[in-house]
Amino acid sequence: MAGALIVLAELGEADFAWLDALRRQHYPAERNRVPAHLTLFRALPPSAEAEIRRSLARAAARAAPEAWTSGVIDLGQGVALRVSSPGLEQVRDELAGEFHGLLSAQDLGPWTAHVTVQNKVEVKAVRALLRRMRAEFEPRPLKIRGLQLVRYADGGWAPLAAWRFRA
């Protein structure tokens, strides 16, 4: 949806650098228009921006949730790292309640927290990366610093605002 608002969990600096490097290494360069990210909501209506900002500010007024990588996901045409975080799931559930009536069909469905490192590639490349990443996988803690609001713009994102969780 053109101009749609997207809500992300803001990753800690070191974790973002690691995940973004993985994404740049494995995502087709011609299609990689956004950095590594952990999406909470994919398409909220721009007309609700003020309400969404208020909700995100309230949601961030708490301690940062613990999070960690917990597996490697086969996306069919790509690979992602699963993220586990009961605290972040709670934040998302609360926000979904506040955003009732604003959510797209995709955002209403079940949420699987993940960071995509490869997408839209041939199955042979997916299978090779899955084998390698699964063989090398070890759970790793992730820092979740806050919540971000961005606007979809021409295949990329325009950052709008960020709210940090309390330390």
C-alpha atoms as one frame of an Amber mdcrd trajectory, in Angstrom:
protein
   0.000   0.000   0.000   1.603   3.285  -1.093   2.282   5.549   1.849   1.376
   2.822   4.368   2.844   3.134   7.842   5.100   0.339   9.078   5.974  -0.359
  12.714   9.344  -1.944  13.460  11.170  -3.093  16.566  14.378  -1.061  16.687
  17.359  -3.393  16.996  20.445  -2.569  19.038  23.358  -1.135  17.075  25.586
  -4.241  17.108  22.705  -6.618  16.356  21.469  -4.409  13.535  24.990  -4.309
  12.028  25.278  -8.108  12.171  21.826  -8.746  10.675  22.175  -6.065   8.022
  25.533  -7.523   6.942  23.862 -10.947   6.580  21.078  -9.367   4.549  23.509
  -7.508   2.268  25.466 -10.729   1.765  22.496 -12.932   0.840  19.646 -10.717
  -0.402  19.696  -9.932  -4.142  21.300  -6.475  -4.330  18.838  -5.184  -6.946
  15.914  -5.980  -4.609  17.449  -5.013  -1.282  15.883  -1.578  -0.828  15.540
  -1.570   2.972  17.940  -2.536   5.777  17.546  -5.535   8.077  14.416  -5.130
  10.174  11.987  -6.765  12.585   8.465  -5.822  11.514   5.578  -5.625  13.969
   2.965  -4.192  11.560   3.292  -4.035   7.764   0.573  -1.712   6.559  -1.227
   0.776   8.788  -3.225   3.606   7.199  -1.464   6.984   6.966  -4.684   8.689
   8.125  -4.149   7.157  11.581  -0.573   8.442  12.049  -1.302  10.626  15.093
  -3.104   7.781  16.873  -0.316   5.333  15.995   2.345   7.719  17.320   0.505
   8.039  20.652   0.182   4.271  20.949   3.854   3.679  20.173   4.937   6.274
  22.727   2.814   4.548  25.392   4.075   1.102  24.409   7.709   2.194  24.678
   7.281   3.526  28.225   8.411   0.198  29.681  11.590  -1.808  30.043  13.052
  -3.218  26.849  11.906  -6.788  26.205  14.439  -9.590  26.125  14.864 -11.208
  22.720  17.043 -13.795  21.026  17.448 -15.618  17.723  15.859 -19.030  18.095
  16.119 -20.709  14.709  16.376 -20.479  10.955  13.160 -20.218   8.910  12.570
 -21.447   5.357  10.535 -18.732   3.605  10.199 -20.737   0.388  12.106 -18.219
  -1.721  14.370 -17.110   1.097  15.707 -17.515   4.614  15.080 -15.665   7.867
  16.199 -15.833  11.469  13.373 -16.475  13.924  13.250 -14.073  16.863  11.778
 -15.150  20.187  10.605 -12.530  22.649   7.568 -13.032  24.866   7.859  -9.389
  25.946   7.833  -8.101  22.364   4.907 -10.397  21.562   3.024  -8.806  24.459
   3.814  -5.308  23.138   2.588  -6.311  19.682  -0.581  -7.909  21.057  -1.406
  -4.758  23.051  -0.784  -2.562  20.017  -2.916  -4.839  17.830  -5.750  -4.285
  20.288  -5.299  -0.518  20.106  -5.115  -0.655  16.302  -8.361  -2.625  16.000
 -10.044  -1.638  12.752  -6.772  -0.335  11.267  -5.029  -3.660  10.625  -4.573
  -5.186   7.183  -5.429  -8.853   6.620  -1.717  -9.684   6.816  -1.329  -7.853
  10.142  -4.429  -9.585  11.537  -2.911 -13.014  10.908  -0.486 -14.828  13.185
   2.785 -12.987  13.801   6.107 -14.758  13.469   8.910 -12.502  14.633  11.811
 -12.802  12.190  14.502 -10.928  10.316  14.723 -11.827   6.629  18.270 -12.293
   5.359  17.415 -13.667   1.900  14.314 -13.473  -0.284  13.148 -13.841  -3.867
  15.908 -16.211  -4.946  15.947 -19.629  -6.626  15.177 -22.675  -4.515  18.710
 -24.044  -5.003  20.205 -20.933  -3.364  17.635 -21.096  -0.539  18.433 -24.754
   0.199  22.178 -24.060   0.262  21.831 -21.124   2.664  19.358 -23.031   4.862
  21.789 -25.956   5.202  24.679 -23.663   6.055  22.798 -21.418   8.484  21.130
 -24.345  10.260  24.474 -26.130  10.649  26.098 -22.996  12.093  23.114 -21.741
  14.101  23.479 -20.889  17.762  20.892 -18.861  19.687  22.049 -15.304  20.181
  20.601 -12.554  22.392  19.241  -9.526  20.543  18.837  -6.049  21.953  15.494
  -4.420  21.217  15.993  -0.674  21.781  12.584   0.637  20.920   9.859   1.043
  18.323  10.153   2.769  14.957   7.568   4.207  12.603   8.397   4.414   8.900
   6.384   5.200   5.783   6.462   3.008   2.695   7.779   5.136  -0.180   8.651
   3.919  -3.688   9.795   0.464  -2.595  11.789   1.831   0.330  11.099   3.521
   3.637  11.037   7.068   4.908  11.776   7.140   8.664   9.207   9.107  10.665
   9.911   8.621  14.383  11.403   6.324  17.017  10.642   5.701  20.688  13.179
   4.033  22.973  12.270   1.555  25.673  13.424   2.481  29.165  16.877   1.162
  30.009
